[in-house]
Every structure is written in structure tokens, then in C-alpha cells.
């Protein structure tokens, strides 16, 4: 884990998942064995969402954020590399004036639904990343507050 309790790199998130609870460890093994991180390596994949910060519920998916300068190239490459995987589909979005274009690909890996989100924005500047980091910080503050209350 990075300084301040944040998981700023994919390696840090994966180490966190590998040593986390049973669900997180399962997610780690699925991501490792599926080869998705290797397939997406050129796009700086980052595991995000509810699983890394331990607020997932039954049915939660594994989210992978990616940085793709050219979404057409990204979509074509991903379709060619993993398009045959169960329940694979991609959609384009971002047609609203205040929204950047993106591609979302969904697939099933074992018992996990996986969502791959790509945008021509570095991962650490994407809304999903920023949202997760804020949630993580809040959870850390609440945990610290509860620890102080119980000790006092």
C-alpha cells in the first residue's frame, strides 16, 4: 500500500488484493489467472471499484480502468484479443457535452463479471479512480475515528 494508505499503482492494488479478505484474494487470483492485466498492459490497467476497498456486495463486478489515447484502436484490439470470452460486449459513451468519450467492455471471467473502462484520460485523473480514492480516504478516517473512540 502506498503512503497515506492509498493504492496508487496497479502493483499496490494487486498486493492489497492478494493479502486481503477471501473475496479480494479470489479477485486477485481471477485477475492473475485470466491474463487480463497482461492483455491490457499497454493501457495501464488499474483494478478499481468496490472490491479493492472492501465495500463490495454479492454481484459486484471487478472494474479495470484503462488509459487509451485512441478509443477506436483500444476497442478493436480488445475485441480481437478477448471478444470470444463469455458475455463479451463493448459500448461507447460520452456523447454528452460535459463527458469525455469512453469505451466500456463487459465480460465474464469465471464467476466474476468484469468491466473494463477506457478513456483518453490517464487513469489517475478518471472520475472512477478519483471517486474510489475519496471513498477509501473516508473509510480510513472512519476506521481511525472508531479506533480512537474505542480506545478513549
mmCIF file with all atom_site columns, C-alpha atoms in Angstrom:
data_model
loop_
_atom_site.group_PDB
_atom_site.id
_atom_site.type_symbol
_atom_site.label_atom_id
_atom_site.label_alt_id
_atom_site.label_comp_id
_atom_site.label_asym_id
_atom_site.label_entity_id
_atom_site.label_seq_id
_atom_site.pdbx_PDB_ins_code
_atom_site.Cartn_x
_atom_site.Cartn_y
_atom_site.Cartn_z
_atom_site.occupancy
_atom_site.B_iso_or_equiv
_atom_site.pdbx_formal_charge
_atom_site.auth_seq_id
_atom_site.auth_comp_id
_atom_site.auth_asym_id
_atom_site.auth_atom_id
_atom_site.pdbx_PDB_model_num
ATOM 1   C CA . UNK A 1 1   ? 0.000   0.000   0.000   1.00 0.00 ? 1   UNK A CA 1
ATOM 2   C CA . UNK A 1 2   ? 1.211   3.482   -0.825  1.00 0.00 ? 2   UNK A CA 1
ATOM 3   C CA . UNK A 1 3   ? 1.931   6.282   1.605   1.00 0.00 ? 3   UNK A CA 1
ATOM 4   C CA . UNK A 1 4   ? -1.208  7.624   3.210   1.00 0.00 ? 4   UNK A CA 1
ATOM 5   C CA . UNK A 1 5   ? -2.949  4.299   2.764   1.00 0.00 ? 5   UNK A CA 1
ATOM 6   C CA . UNK A 1 6   ? -3.679  4.838   -0.929  1.00 0.00 ? 6   UNK A CA 1
ATOM 7   C CA . UNK A 1 7   ? -3.186  2.297   -3.654  1.00 0.00 ? 7   UNK A CA 1
ATOM 8   C CA . UNK A 1 8   ? -1.695  4.417   -6.406  1.00 0.00 ? 8   UNK A CA 1
ATOM 9   C CA . UNK A 1 9   ? -0.298  1.723   -8.695  1.00 0.00 ? 9   UNK A CA 1
ATOM 10  C CA . UNK A 1 10  ? -1.677  -1.491  -10.140 1.00 0.00 ? 10  UNK A CA 1
ATOM 11  C CA . UNK A 1 11  ? 1.042   -3.434  -8.320  1.00 0.00 ? 11  UNK A CA 1
ATOM 12  C CA . UNK A 1 12  ? -0.041  -1.901  -4.999  1.00 0.00 ? 12  UNK A CA 1
ATOM 13  C CA . UNK A 1 13  ? -3.696  -2.768  -5.618  1.00 0.00 ? 13  UNK A CA 1
ATOM 14  C CA . UNK A 1 14  ? -2.788  -6.312  -6.611  1.00 0.00 ? 14  UNK A CA 1
ATOM 15  C CA . UNK A 1 15  ? -0.632  -6.741  -3.485  1.00 0.00 ? 15  UNK A CA 1
ATOM 16  C CA . UNK A 1 16  ? -3.527  -5.408  -1.411  1.00 0.00 ? 16  UNK A CA 1
ATOM 17  C CA . UNK A 1 17  ? -5.945  -7.869  -3.052  1.00 0.00 ? 17  UNK A CA 1
ATOM 18  C CA . UNK A 1 18  ? -3.513  -10.777 -2.614  1.00 0.00 ? 18  UNK A CA 1
ATOM 19  C CA . UNK A 1 19  ? -3.314  -10.174 1.130   1.00 0.00 ? 19  UNK A CA 1
ATOM 20  C CA . UNK A 1 20  ? -6.914  -9.071  1.638   1.00 0.00 ? 20  UNK A CA 1
ATOM 21  C CA . UNK A 1 21  ? -10.089 -10.859 2.622   1.00 0.00 ? 21  UNK A CA 1
ATOM 22  C CA . UNK A 1 22  ? -11.338 -14.005 0.853   1.00 0.00 ? 22  UNK A CA 1
ATOM 23  C CA . UNK A 1 23  ? -13.236 -12.058 -1.806  1.00 0.00 ? 23  UNK A CA 1
ATOM 24  C CA . UNK A 1 24  ? -10.225 -9.834  -2.528  1.00 0.00 ? 24  UNK A CA 1
ATOM 25  C CA . UNK A 1 25  ? -7.916  -12.849 -2.734  1.00 0.00 ? 25  UNK A CA 1
ATOM 26  C CA . UNK A 1 26  ? -10.347 -14.515 -5.138  1.00 0.00 ? 26  UNK A CA 1
ATOM 27  C CA . UNK A 1 27  ? -10.396 -11.363 -7.280  1.00 0.00 ? 27  UNK A CA 1
ATOM 28  C CA . UNK A 1 28  ? -6.592  -11.338 -7.249  1.00 0.00 ? 28  UNK A CA 1
ATOM 29  C CA . UNK A 1 29  ? -6.434  -14.944 -8.455  1.00 0.00 ? 29  UNK A CA 1
ATOM 30  C CA . UNK A 1 30  ? -9.033  -14.333 -11.165 1.00 0.00 ? 30  UNK A CA 1
ATOM 31  C CA . UNK A 1 31  ? -7.183  -11.282 -12.463 1.00 0.00 ? 31  UNK A CA 1
ATOM 32  C CA . UNK A 1 32  ? -3.847  -13.120 -12.384 1.00 0.00 ? 32  UNK A CA 1
ATOM 33  C CA . UNK A 1 33  ? -5.063  -16.343 -13.986 1.00 0.00 ? 33  UNK A CA 1
ATOM 34  C CA . UNK A 1 34  ? -7.191  -14.645 -16.647 1.00 0.00 ? 34  UNK A CA 1
ATOM 35  C CA . UNK A 1 35  ? -4.235  -12.767 -18.117 1.00 0.00 ? 35  UNK A CA 1
ATOM 36  C CA . UNK A 1 36  ? -6.368  -9.616  -18.389 1.00 0.00 ? 36  UNK A CA 1
ATOM 37  C CA . UNK A 1 37  ? -3.721  -7.389  -16.846 1.00 0.00 ? 37  UNK A CA 1
ATOM 38  C CA . UNK A 1 38  ? -1.185  -8.664  -19.389 1.00 0.00 ? 38  UNK A CA 1
ATOM 39  C CA . UNK A 1 39  ? -3.630  -8.262  -22.281 1.00 0.00 ? 39  UNK A CA 1
ATOM 40  C CA . UNK A 1 40  ? -4.375  -4.703  -21.183 1.00 0.00 ? 40  UNK A CA 1
ATOM 41  C CA . UNK A 1 41  ? -0.778  -3.834  -20.214 1.00 0.00 ? 41  UNK A CA 1
ATOM 42  C CA . UNK A 1 42  ? -0.371  -1.191  -22.943 1.00 0.00 ? 42  UNK A CA 1
ATOM 43  C CA . UNK A 1 43  ? -3.375  0.637   -21.465 1.00 0.00 ? 43  UNK A CA 1
ATOM 44  C CA . UNK A 1 44  ? -2.147  0.820   -17.846 1.00 0.00 ? 44  UNK A CA 1
ATOM 45  C CA . UNK A 1 45  ? -4.970  -1.282  -16.311 1.00 0.00 ? 45  UNK A CA 1
ATOM 46  C CA . UNK A 1 46  ? -5.887  -0.387  -12.756 1.00 0.00 ? 46  UNK A CA 1
ATOM 47  C CA . UNK A 1 47  ? -8.200  -2.536  -10.598 1.00 0.00 ? 47  UNK A CA 1
ATOM 48  C CA . UNK A 1 48  ? -10.736 -0.163  -9.063  1.00 0.00 ? 48  UNK A CA 1
ATOM 49  C CA . UNK A 1 49  ? -14.191 -0.070  -7.571  1.00 0.00 ? 49  UNK A CA 1
ATOM 50  C CA . UNK A 1 50  ? -15.705 -1.707  -4.543  1.00 0.00 ? 50  UNK A CA 1
ATOM 51  C CA . UNK A 1 51  ? -13.598 -4.869  -4.290  1.00 0.00 ? 51  UNK A CA 1
ATOM 52  C CA . UNK A 1 52  ? -10.211 -3.234  -3.571  1.00 0.00 ? 52  UNK A CA 1
ATOM 53  C CA . UNK A 1 53  ? -11.693 -1.026  -0.839  1.00 0.00 ? 53  UNK A CA 1
ATOM 54  C CA . UNK A 1 54  ? -13.756 -3.848  0.692   1.00 0.00 ? 54  UNK A CA 1
ATOM 55  C CA . UNK A 1 55  ? -17.244 -2.431  0.199   1.00 0.00 ? 55  UNK A CA 1
ATOM 56  C CA . UNK A 1 56  ? -18.343 -4.933  -2.426  1.00 0.00 ? 56  UNK A CA 1
ATOM 57  C CA . UNK A 1 57  ? -21.644 -6.771  -2.167  1.00 0.00 ? 57  UNK A CA 1
ATOM 58  C CA . UNK A 1 58  ? -22.796 -10.032 -3.770  1.00 0.00 ? 58  UNK A CA 1
ATOM 59  C CA . UNK A 1 59  ? -22.932 -9.439  -7.508  1.00 0.00 ? 59  UNK A CA 1
ATOM 60  C CA . UNK A 1 60  ? -20.267 -6.714  -7.522  1.00 0.00 ? 60  UNK A CA 1
ATOM 61  C CA . UNK A 1 61  ? -18.024 -6.742  -10.551 1.00 0.00 ? 61  UNK A CA 1
ATOM 62  C CA . UNK A 1 62  ? -14.294 -6.354  -10.973 1.00 0.00 ? 62  UNK A CA 1
ATOM 63  C CA . UNK A 1 63  ? -13.512 -2.969  -12.512 1.00 0.00 ? 63  UNK A CA 1
ATOM 64  C CA . UNK A 1 64  ? -10.417 -2.308  -14.581 1.00 0.00 ? 64  UNK A CA 1
ATOM 65  C CA . UNK A 1 65  ? -9.700  1.289   -15.562 1.00 0.00 ? 65  UNK A CA 1
ATOM 66  C CA . UNK A 1 66  ? -7.574  1.867   -18.653 1.00 0.00 ? 66  UNK A CA 1
ATOM 67  C CA . UNK A 1 67  ? -5.946  4.808   -20.393 1.00 0.00 ? 67  UNK A CA 1
ATOM 68  C CA . UNK A 1 68  ? -6.393  4.639   -24.161 1.00 0.00 ? 68  UNK A CA 1
ATOM 69  C CA . UNK A 1 69  ? -5.431  7.625   -26.276 1.00 0.00 ? 69  UNK A CA 1
ATOM 70  C CA . UNK A 1 70  ? -7.277  6.166   -29.294 1.00 0.00 ? 70  UNK A CA 1
ATOM 71  C CA . UNK A 1 71  ? -10.538 4.507   -28.268 1.00 0.00 ? 71  UNK A CA 1
ATOM 72  C CA . UNK A 1 72  ? -11.094 3.032   -31.749 1.00 0.00 ? 72  UNK A CA 1
ATOM 73  C CA . UNK A 1 73  ? -7.759  1.209   -31.575 1.00 0.00 ? 73  UNK A CA 1
ATOM 74  C CA . UNK A 1 74  ? -8.455  0.132   -27.989 1.00 0.00 ? 74  UNK A CA 1
ATOM 75  C CA . UNK A 1 75  ? -11.885 -1.262  -28.819 1.00 0.00 ? 75  UNK A CA 1
ATOM 76  C CA . UNK A 1 76  ? -10.628 -3.122  -31.895 1.00 0.00 ? 76  UNK A CA 1
ATOM 77  C CA . UNK A 1 77  ? -7.658  -4.626  -30.032 1.00 0.00 ? 77  UNK A CA 1
ATOM 78  C CA . UNK A 1 78  ? -9.730  -5.691  -27.042 1.00 0.00 ? 78  UNK A CA 1
ATOM 79  C CA . UNK A 1 79  ? -12.382 -7.190  -29.283 1.00 0.00 ? 79  UNK A CA 1
ATOM 80  C CA . UNK A 1 80  ? -9.698  -9.142  -31.184 1.00 0.00 ? 80  UNK A CA 1
ATOM 81  C CA . UNK A 1 81  ? -7.955  -10.348 -28.030 1.00 0.00 ? 81  UNK A CA 1
ATOM 82  C CA . UNK A 1 82  ? -10.881 -11.199 -25.751 1.00 0.00 ? 82  UNK A CA 1
ATOM 83  C CA . UNK A 1 83  ? -14.026 -10.852 -27.851 1.00 0.00 ? 83  UNK A CA 1
ATOM 84  C CA . UNK A 1 84  ? -14.674 -14.610 -27.706 1.00 0.00 ? 84  UNK A CA 1
ATOM 85  C CA . UNK A 1 85  ? -14.882 -14.623 -23.879 1.00 0.00 ? 85  UNK A CA 1
ATOM 86  C CA . UNK A 1 86  ? -18.301 -15.330 -22.370 1.00 0.00 ? 86  UNK A CA 1
ATOM 87  C CA . UNK A 1 87  ? -20.767 -12.451 -22.369 1.00 0.00 ? 87  UNK A CA 1
ATOM 88  C CA . UNK A 1 88  ? -18.292 -10.046 -24.014 1.00 0.00 ? 88  UNK A CA 1
ATOM 89  C CA . UNK A 1 89  ? -19.681 -6.748  -25.250 1.00 0.00 ? 89  UNK A CA 1
ATOM 90  C CA . UNK A 1 90  ? -18.426 -3.214  -25.659 1.00 0.00 ? 90  UNK A CA 1
ATOM 91  C CA . UNK A 1 91  ? -20.347 0.025   -25.704 1.00 0.00 ? 91  UNK A CA 1
ATOM 92  C CA . UNK A 1 92  ? -19.289 3.569   -26.499 1.00 0.00 ? 92  UNK A CA 1
ATOM 93  C CA . UNK A 1 93  ? -20.354 6.540   -24.444 1.00 0.00 ? 93  UNK A CA 1
ATOM 94  C CA . UNK A 1 94  ? -19.562 10.105  -23.659 1.00 0.00 ? 94  UNK A CA 1
ATOM 95  C CA . UNK A 1 95  ? -21.815 11.846  -26.124 1.00 0.00 ? 95  UNK A CA 1
ATOM 96  C CA . UNK A 1 96  ? -22.888 14.428  -23.572 1.00 0.00 ? 96  UNK A CA 1
ATOM 97  C CA . UNK A 1 97  ? -21.237 17.876  -23.707 1.00 0.00 ? 97  UNK A CA 1
ATOM 98  C CA . UNK A 1 98  ? -19.676 17.540  -20.233 1.00 0.00 ? 98  UNK A CA 1
ATOM 99  C CA . UNK A 1 99  ? -18.481 13.975  -20.660 1.00 0.00 ? 99  UNK A CA 1
ATOM 100 C CA . UNK A 1 100 ? -15.349 12.649  -22.361 1.00 0.00 ? 100 UNK A CA 1
ATOM 101 C CA . UNK A 1 101 ? -15.789 9.712   -24.749 1.00 0.00 ? 101 UNK A CA 1
ATOM 102 C CA . UNK A 1 102 ? -15.204 6.254   -23.299 1.00 0.00 ? 102 UNK A CA 1
ATOM 103 C CA . UNK A 1 103 ? -15.465 2.563   -24.073 1.00 0.00 ? 103 UNK A CA 1
ATOM 104 C CA . UNK A 1 104 ? -16.850 0.076   -21.579 1.00 0.00 ? 104 UNK A CA 1
ATOM 105 C CA . UNK A 1 105 ? -16.320 -3.643  -22.199 1.00 0.00 ? 105 UNK A CA 1
ATOM 106 C CA . UNK A 1 106 ? -18.069 -6.260  -20.113 1.00 0.00 ? 106 UNK A CA 1
ATOM 107 C CA . UNK A 1 107 ? -17.228 -9.941  -19.883 1.00 0.00 ? 107 UNK A CA 1
ATOM 108 C CA . UNK A 1 108 ? -17.477 -12.879 -17.533 1.00 0.00 ? 108 UNK A CA 1
ATOM 109 C CA . UNK A 1 109 ? -14.325 -14.435 -16.079 1.00 0.00 ? 109 UNK A CA 1
ATOM 110 C CA . UNK A 1 110 ? -15.225 -17.483 -14.037 1.00 0.00 ? 110 UNK A CA 1
ATOM 111 C CA . UNK A 1 111 ? -17.910 -16.383 -11.612 1.00 0.00 ? 111 UNK A CA 1
ATOM 112 C CA . UNK A 1 112 ? -16.843 -12.712 -11.789 1.00 0.00 ? 112 UNK A CA 1
ATOM 113 C CA . UNK A 1 113 ? -18.420 -10.118 -14.040 1.00 0.00 ? 113 UNK A CA 1
ATOM 114 C CA . UNK A 1 114 ? -15.636 -7.823  -15.239 1.00 0.00 ? 114 UNK A CA 1
ATOM 115 C CA . UNK A 1 115 ? -15.987 -4.280  -16.530 1.00 0.00 ? 115 UNK A CA 1
ATOM 116 C CA . UNK A 1 116 ? -13.148 -2.668  -18.463 1.00 0.00 ? 116 UNK A CA 1
ATOM 117 C CA . UNK A 1 117 ? -13.471 1.095   -18.745 1.00 0.00 ? 117 UNK A CA 1
ATOM 118 C CA . UNK A 1 118 ? -11.201 3.041   -21.095 1.00 0.00 ? 118 UNK A CA 1
ATOM 119 C CA . UNK A 1 119 ? -10.903 6.754   -21.647 1.00 0.00 ? 119 UNK A CA 1
ATOM 120 C CA . UNK A 1 120 ? -8.319  9.040   -23.227 1.00 0.00 ? 120 UNK A CA 1
ATOM 121 C CA . UNK A 1 121 ? -7.605  10.373  -19.740 1.00 0.00 ? 121 UNK A CA 1
ATOM 122 C CA . UNK A 1 122 ? -4.822  8.990   -17.526 1.00 0.00 ? 122 UNK A CA 1
ATOM 123 C CA . UNK A 1 123 ? -6.308  6.563   -15.018 1.00 0.00 ? 123 UNK A CA 1
ATOM 124 C CA . UNK A 1 124 ? -5.372  8.696   -12.011 1.00 0.00 ? 124 UNK A CA 1
ATOM 125 C CA . UNK A 1 125 ? -7.465  11.545  -13.443 1.00 0.00 ? 125 UNK A CA 1
ATOM 126 C CA . UNK A 1 126 ? -10.544 9.467   -14.320 1.00 0.00 ? 126 UNK A CA 1
ATOM 127 C CA . UNK A 1 127 ? -13.681 10.030  -12.257 1.00 0.00 ? 127 UNK A CA 1
ATOM 128 C CA . UNK A 1 128 ? -13.947 6.372   -11.222 1.00 0.00 ? 128 UNK A CA 1
ATOM 129 C CA . UNK A 1 129 ? -10.405 6.432   -9.817  1.00 0.00 ? 129 UNK A CA 1
ATOM 130 C CA . UNK A 1 130 ? -10.941 9.733   -8.005  1.00 0.00 ? 130 UNK A CA 1
ATOM 131 C CA . UNK A 1 131 ? -14.258 8.500   -6.600  1.00 0.00 ? 131 UNK A CA 1
ATOM 132 C CA . UNK A 1 132 ? -12.652 5.308   -5.283  1.00 0.00 ? 132 UNK A CA 1
ATOM 133 C CA . UNK A 1 133 ? -9.770  7.222   -3.675  1.00 0.00 ? 133 UNK A CA 1
ATOM 134 C CA . UNK A 1 134 ? -12.195 9.571   -1.898  1.00 0.00 ? 134 UNK A CA 1
ATOM 135 C CA . UNK A 1 135 ? -14.210 6.588   -0.657  1.00 0.00 ? 135 UNK A CA 1
ATOM 136 C CA . UNK A 1 136 ? -11.002 4.890   0.504   1.00 0.00 ? 136 UNK A CA 1
ATOM 137 C CA . UNK A 1 137 ? -9.885  8.006   2.393   1.00 0.00 ? 137 UNK A CA 1
ATOM 138 C CA . UNK A 1 138 ? -13.280 8.328   4.068   1.00 0.00 ? 138 UNK A CA 1
ATOM 139 C CA . UNK A 1 139 ? -13.203 4.681   5.098   1.00 0.00 ? 139 UNK A CA 1
ATOM 140 C CA . UNK A 1 140 ? -9.729  5.179   6.586   1.00 0.00 ? 140 UNK A CA 1
ATOM 141 C CA . UNK A 1 141 ? -10.915 8.249   8.508   1.00 0.00 ? 141 UNK A CA 1
ATOM 142 C CA . UNK A 1 142 ? -13.948 6.397   9.871   1.00 0.00 ? 142 UNK A CA 1
ATOM 143 C CA . UNK A 1 143 ? -11.763 3.450   10.879  1.00 0.00 ? 143 UNK A CA 1
ATOM 144 C CA . UNK A 1 144 ? -9.308  5.786   12.620  1.00 0.00 ? 144 UNK A CA 1
ATOM 145 C CA . UNK A 1 145 ? -12.147 7.639   14.351  1.00 0.00 ? 145 UNK A CA 1
ATOM 146 C CA . UNK A 1 146 ? -13.733 4.392   15.546  1.00 0.00 ? 146 UNK A CA 1
ATOM 147 C CA . UNK A 1 147 ? -10.343 3.168   16.823  1.00 0.00 ? 147 UNK A CA 1
ATOM 148 C CA . UNK A 1 148 ? -9.781  6.415   18.744  1.00 0.00 ? 148 UNK A CA 1
ATOM 149 C CA . UNK A 1 149 ? -13.315 6.284   20.200  1.00 0.00 ? 149 UNK A CA 1
ATOM 150 C CA . UNK A 1 150 ? -12.914 2.696   21.397  1.00 0.00 ? 150 UNK A CA 1
ATOM 151 C CA . UNK A 1 151 ? -9.509  3.445   22.941  1.00 0.00 ? 151 UNK A CA 1
ATOM 152 C CA . UNK A 1 152 ? -10.683 6.599   24.682  1.00 0.00 ? 152 UNK A CA 1
#
